[in-house]
PDB file of C-alpha atoms in Angstrom:
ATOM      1  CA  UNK A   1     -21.578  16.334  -7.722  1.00  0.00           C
ATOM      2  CA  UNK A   2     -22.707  13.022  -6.900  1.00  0.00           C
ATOM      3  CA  UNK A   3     -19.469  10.837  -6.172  1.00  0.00           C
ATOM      4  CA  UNK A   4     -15.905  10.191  -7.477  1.00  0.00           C
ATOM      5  CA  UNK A   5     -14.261   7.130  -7.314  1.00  0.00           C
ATOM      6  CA  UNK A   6     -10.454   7.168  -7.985  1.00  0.00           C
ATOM      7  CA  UNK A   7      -8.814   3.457  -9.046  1.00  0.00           C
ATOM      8  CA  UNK A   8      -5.191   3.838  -9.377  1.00  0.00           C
ATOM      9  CA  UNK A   9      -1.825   1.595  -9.778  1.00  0.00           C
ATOM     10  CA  UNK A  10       1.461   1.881 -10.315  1.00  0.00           C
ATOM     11  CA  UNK A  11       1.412   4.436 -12.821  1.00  0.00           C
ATOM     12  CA  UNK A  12       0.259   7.352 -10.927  1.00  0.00           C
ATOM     13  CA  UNK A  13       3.236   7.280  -8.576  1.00  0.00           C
ATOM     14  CA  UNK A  14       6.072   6.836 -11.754  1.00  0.00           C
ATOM     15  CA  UNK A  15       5.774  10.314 -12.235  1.00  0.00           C
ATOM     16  CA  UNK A  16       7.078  10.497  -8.534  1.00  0.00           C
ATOM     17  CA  UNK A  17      10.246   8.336  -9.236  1.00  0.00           C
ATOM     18  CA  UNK A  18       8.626   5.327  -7.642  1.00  0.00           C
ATOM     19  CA  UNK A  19       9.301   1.929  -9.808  1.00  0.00           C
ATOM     20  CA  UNK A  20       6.453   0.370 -11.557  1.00  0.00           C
ATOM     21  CA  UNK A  21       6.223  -3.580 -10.816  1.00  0.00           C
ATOM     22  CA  UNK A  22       5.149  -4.466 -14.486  1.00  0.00           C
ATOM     23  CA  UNK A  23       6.455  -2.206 -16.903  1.00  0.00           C
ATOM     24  CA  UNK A  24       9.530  -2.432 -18.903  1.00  0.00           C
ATOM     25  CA  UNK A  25      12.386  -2.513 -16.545  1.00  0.00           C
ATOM     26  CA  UNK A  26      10.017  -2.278 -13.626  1.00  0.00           C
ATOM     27  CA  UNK A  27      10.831  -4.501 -10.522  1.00  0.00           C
ATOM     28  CA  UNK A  28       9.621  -7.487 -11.666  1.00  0.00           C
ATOM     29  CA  UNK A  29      12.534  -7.300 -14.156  1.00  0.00           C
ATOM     30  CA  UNK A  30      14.846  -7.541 -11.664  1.00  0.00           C
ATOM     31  CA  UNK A  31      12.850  -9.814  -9.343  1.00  0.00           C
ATOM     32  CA  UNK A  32      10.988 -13.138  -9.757  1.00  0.00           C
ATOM     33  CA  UNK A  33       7.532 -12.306  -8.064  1.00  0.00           C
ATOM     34  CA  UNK A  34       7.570 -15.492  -5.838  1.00  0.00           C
ATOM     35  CA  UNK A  35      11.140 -14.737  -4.008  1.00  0.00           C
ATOM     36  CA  UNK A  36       9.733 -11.620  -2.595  1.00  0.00           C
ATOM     37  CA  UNK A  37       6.025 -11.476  -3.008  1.00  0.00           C
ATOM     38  CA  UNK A  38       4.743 -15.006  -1.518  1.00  0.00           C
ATOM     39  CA  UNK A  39       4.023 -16.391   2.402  1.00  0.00           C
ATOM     40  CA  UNK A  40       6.210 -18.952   1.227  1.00  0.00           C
ATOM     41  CA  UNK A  41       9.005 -17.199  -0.121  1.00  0.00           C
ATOM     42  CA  UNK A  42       8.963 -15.150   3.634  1.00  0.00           C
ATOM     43  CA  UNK A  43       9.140 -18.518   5.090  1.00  0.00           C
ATOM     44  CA  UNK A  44      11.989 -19.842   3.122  1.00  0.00           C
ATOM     45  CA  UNK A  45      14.167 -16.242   2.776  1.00  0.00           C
ATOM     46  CA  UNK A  46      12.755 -14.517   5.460  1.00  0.00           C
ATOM     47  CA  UNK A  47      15.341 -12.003   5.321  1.00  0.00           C
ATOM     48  CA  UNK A  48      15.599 -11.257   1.565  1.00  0.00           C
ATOM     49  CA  UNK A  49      11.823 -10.340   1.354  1.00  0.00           C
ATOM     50  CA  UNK A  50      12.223  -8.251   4.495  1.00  0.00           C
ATOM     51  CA  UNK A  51      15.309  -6.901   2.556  1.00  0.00           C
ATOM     52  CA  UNK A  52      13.360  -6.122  -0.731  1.00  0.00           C
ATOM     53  CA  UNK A  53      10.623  -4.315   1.176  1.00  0.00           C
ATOM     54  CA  UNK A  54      12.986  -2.384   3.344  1.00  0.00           C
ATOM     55  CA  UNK A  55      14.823  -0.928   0.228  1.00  0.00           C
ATOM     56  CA  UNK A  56      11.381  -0.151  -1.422  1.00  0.00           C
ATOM     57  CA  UNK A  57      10.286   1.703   1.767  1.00  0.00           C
ATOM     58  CA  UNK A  58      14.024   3.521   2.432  1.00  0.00           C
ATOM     59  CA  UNK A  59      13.921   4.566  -1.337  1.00  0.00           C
ATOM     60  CA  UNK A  60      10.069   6.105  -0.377  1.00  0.00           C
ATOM     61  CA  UNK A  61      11.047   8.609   2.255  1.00  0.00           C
ATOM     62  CA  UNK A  62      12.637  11.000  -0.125  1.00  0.00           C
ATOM     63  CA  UNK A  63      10.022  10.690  -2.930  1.00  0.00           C
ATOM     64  CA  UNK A  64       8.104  13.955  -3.459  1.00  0.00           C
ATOM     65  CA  UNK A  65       4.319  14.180  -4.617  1.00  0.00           C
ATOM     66  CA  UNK A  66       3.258  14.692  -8.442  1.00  0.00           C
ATOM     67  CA  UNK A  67       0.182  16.818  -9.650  1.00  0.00           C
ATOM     68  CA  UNK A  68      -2.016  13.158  -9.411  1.00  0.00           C
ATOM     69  CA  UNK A  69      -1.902  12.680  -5.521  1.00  0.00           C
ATOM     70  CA  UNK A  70      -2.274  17.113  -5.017  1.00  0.00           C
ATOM     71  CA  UNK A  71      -5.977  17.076  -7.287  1.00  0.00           C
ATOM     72  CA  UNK A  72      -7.106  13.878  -5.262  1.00  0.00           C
ATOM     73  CA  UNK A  73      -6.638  15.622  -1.990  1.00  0.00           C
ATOM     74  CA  UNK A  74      -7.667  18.646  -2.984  1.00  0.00           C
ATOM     75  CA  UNK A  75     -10.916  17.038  -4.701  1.00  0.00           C
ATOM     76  CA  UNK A  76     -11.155  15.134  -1.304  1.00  0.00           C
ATOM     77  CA  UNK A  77     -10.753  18.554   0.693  1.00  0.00           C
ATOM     78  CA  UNK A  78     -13.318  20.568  -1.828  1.00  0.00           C
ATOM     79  CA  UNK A  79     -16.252  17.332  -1.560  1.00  0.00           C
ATOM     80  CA  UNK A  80     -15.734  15.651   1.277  1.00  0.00           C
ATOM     81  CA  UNK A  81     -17.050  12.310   1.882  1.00  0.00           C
ATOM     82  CA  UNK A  82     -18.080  12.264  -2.004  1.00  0.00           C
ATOM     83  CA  UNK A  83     -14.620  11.005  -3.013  1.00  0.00           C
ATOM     84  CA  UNK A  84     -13.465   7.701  -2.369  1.00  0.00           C
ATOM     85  CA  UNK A  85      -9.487   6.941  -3.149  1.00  0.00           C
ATOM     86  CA  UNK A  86      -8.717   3.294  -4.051  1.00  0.00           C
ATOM     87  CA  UNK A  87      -4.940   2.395  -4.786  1.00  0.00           C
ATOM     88  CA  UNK A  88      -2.935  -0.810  -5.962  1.00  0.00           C
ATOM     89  CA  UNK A  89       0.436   1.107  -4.565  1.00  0.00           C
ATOM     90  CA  UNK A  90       1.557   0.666  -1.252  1.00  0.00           C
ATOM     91  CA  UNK A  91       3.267   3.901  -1.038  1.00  0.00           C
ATOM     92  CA  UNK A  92       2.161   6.709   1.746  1.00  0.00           C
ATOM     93  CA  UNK A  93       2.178   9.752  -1.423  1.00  0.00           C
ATOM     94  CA  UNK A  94      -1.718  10.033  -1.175  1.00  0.00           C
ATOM     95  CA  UNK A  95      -1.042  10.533   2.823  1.00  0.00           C
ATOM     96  CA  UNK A  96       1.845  12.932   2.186  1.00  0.00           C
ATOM     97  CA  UNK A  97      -0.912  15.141  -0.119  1.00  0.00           C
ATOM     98  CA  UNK A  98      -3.253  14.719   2.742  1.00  0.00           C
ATOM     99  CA  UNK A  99      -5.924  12.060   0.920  1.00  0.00           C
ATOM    100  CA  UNK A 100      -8.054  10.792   3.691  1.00  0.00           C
ATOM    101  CA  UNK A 101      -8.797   7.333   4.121  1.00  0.00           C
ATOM    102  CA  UNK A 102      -7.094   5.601   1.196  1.00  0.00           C
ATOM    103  CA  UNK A 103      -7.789   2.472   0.685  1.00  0.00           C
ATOM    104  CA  UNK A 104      -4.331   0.437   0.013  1.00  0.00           C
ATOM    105  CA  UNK A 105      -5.381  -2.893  -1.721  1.00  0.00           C
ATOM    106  CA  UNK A 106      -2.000  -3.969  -2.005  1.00  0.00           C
ATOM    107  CA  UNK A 107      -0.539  -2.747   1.773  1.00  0.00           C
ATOM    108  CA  UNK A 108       1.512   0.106   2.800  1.00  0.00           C
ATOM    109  CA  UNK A 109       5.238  -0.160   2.828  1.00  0.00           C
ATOM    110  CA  UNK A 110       5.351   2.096   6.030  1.00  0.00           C
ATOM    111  CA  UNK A 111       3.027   0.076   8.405  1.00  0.00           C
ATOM    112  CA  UNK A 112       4.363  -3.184  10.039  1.00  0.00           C
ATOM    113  CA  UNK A 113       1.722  -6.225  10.585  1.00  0.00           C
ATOM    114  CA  UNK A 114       1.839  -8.826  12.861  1.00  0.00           C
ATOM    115  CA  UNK A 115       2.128 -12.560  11.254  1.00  0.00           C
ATOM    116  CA  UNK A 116       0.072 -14.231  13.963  1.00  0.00           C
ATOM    117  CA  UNK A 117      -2.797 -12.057  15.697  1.00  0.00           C
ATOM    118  CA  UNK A 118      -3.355  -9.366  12.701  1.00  0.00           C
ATOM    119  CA  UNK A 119      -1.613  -5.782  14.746  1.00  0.00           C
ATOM    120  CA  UNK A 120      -0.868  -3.526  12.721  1.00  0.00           C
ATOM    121  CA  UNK A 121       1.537  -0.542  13.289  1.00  0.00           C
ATOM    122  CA  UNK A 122       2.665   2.666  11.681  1.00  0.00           C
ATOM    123  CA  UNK A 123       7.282   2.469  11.315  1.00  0.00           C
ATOM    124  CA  UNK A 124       7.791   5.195   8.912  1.00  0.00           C
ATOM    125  CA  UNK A 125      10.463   4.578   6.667  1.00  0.00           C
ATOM    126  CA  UNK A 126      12.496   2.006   9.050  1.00  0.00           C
ATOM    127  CA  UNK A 127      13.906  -1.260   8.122  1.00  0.00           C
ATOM    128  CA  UNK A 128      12.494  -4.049   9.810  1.00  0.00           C
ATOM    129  CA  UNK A 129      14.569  -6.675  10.814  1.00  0.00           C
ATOM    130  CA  UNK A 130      13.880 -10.417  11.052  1.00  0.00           C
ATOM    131  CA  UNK A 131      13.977 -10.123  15.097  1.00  0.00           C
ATOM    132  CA  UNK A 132      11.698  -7.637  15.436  1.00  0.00           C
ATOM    133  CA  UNK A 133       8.618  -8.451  17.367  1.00  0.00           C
ATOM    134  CA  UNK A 134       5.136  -7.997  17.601  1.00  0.00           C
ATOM    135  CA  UNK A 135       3.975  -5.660  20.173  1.00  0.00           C
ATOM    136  CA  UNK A 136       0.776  -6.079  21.045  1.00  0.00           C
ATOM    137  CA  UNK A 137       1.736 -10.339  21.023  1.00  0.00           C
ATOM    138  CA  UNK A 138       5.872 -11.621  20.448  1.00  0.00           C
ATOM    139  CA  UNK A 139       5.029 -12.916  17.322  1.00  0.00           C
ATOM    140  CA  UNK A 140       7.036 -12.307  14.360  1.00  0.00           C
ATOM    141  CA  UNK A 141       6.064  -9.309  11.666  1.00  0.00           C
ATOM    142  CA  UNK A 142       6.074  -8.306   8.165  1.00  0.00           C
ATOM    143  CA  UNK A 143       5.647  -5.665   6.045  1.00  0.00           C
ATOM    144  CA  UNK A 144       1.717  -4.482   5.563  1.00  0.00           C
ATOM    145  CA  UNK A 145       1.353  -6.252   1.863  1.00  0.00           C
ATOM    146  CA  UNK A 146      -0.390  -7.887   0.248  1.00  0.00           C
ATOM    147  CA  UNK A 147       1.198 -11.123  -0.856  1.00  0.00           C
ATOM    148  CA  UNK A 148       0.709 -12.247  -4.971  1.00  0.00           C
ATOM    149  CA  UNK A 149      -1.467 -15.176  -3.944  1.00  0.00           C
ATOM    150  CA  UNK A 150      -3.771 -13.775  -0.870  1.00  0.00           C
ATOM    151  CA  UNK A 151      -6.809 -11.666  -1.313  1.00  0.00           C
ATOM    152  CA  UNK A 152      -6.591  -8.045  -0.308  1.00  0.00           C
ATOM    153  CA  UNK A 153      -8.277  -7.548   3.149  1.00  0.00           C
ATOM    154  CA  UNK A 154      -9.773  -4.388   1.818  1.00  0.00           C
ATOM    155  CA  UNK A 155     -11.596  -6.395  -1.151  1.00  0.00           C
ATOM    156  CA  UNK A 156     -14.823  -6.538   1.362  1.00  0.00           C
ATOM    157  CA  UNK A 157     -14.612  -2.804   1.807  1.00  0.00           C
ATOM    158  CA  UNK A 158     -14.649  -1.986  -1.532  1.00  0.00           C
ATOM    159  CA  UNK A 159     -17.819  -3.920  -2.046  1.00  0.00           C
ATOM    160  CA  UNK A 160     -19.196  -2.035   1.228  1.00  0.00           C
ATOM    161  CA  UNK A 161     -18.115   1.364  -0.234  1.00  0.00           C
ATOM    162  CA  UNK A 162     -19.484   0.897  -3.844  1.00  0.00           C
ATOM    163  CA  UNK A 163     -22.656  -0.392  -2.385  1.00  0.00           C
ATOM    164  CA  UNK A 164     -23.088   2.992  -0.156  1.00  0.00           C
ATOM    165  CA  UNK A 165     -22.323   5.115  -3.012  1.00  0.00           C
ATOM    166  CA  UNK A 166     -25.202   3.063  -5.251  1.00  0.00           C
ATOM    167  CA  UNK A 167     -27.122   4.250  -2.624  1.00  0.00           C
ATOM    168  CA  UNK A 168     -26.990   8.063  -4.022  1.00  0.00           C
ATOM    169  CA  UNK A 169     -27.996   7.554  -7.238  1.00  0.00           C
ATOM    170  CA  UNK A 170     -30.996   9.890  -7.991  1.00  0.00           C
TER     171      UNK A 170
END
């Protein structure tokens, strides 16, 4: 086997009782994208974005893993370094089925990140509350997400990882 590349969204955690964004009846149904998705939307409601993504990450502690996330570990277990998990959800149910090294394009709902110097910390399944501070530096924190208008910090390891795996090819 040379290498396997897994690309996933949304979808893969459904199964799992975890809300799609997108589809019919999915959060953005119930939610306009820019009041909890945005830099600016954290600066003018800080607490209802800290609100949505507290619910999202509360409503994650109980969810329980589908056959998707178990054959991605195990794949990851059986070759290892040959499979390389990519995901647009920012849930932990690759960790939970013991995936190594996902790469979360969009975040992780159970990691804080500091709004000024970049820290970023593991909080489970806590709320976060807007006078929480950093630790490593006072300054106010988020949720570790992506926002709908900013580039995903991991874009420049994807790039990095496809280009190793090129190198491979027979």
């Amino acid at each position: 086997m040379r290498h396997i590349v897994f690309l996933s969204g949304a979808g893969i955690s459904a199964e799992s009782g975890i809300s799609t964004f997108r589809d019919a009846g999915g959060l953005w149904d119930r939610y306009n994208v820019m009041d909890v998705c945005s830099a600016e939307a954290l600066s003018r409601n800080r607490q209802f974005v800290l609100d949505f993504y507290n619910k999202r990450r509360r409503e994650l502690a109980d969810k329980r893993l589908n056959a998707a996330h178990l054959m991605i570990a195990e794949l990851q277990h059986e070759f290892p370094g040959r499979v390389l998990n990519i995901t647009q959800n920012i849930d932990d149910l690759f960790e939970k089925a013991g995936c190594q090294g996902t790469i979360h394009l969009h975040g992780e709902l159970i990691k804080a990140r500091c709004e000024l110097c970049g820290y970023v910390w593991e909080i489970g399944y806590t709320d976060i509350v807007g006078t929480e501070h950093c630790p490593a530096c006072g300054a106010s924190i988020a949720t570790k997400s992506t926002f709908s208008s900013s580039k995903s910090p991991w874009i420049d390891s994807i790039f990095f990882n496809n280009n190793e795996l090129a190198l491979y090819r027979d």
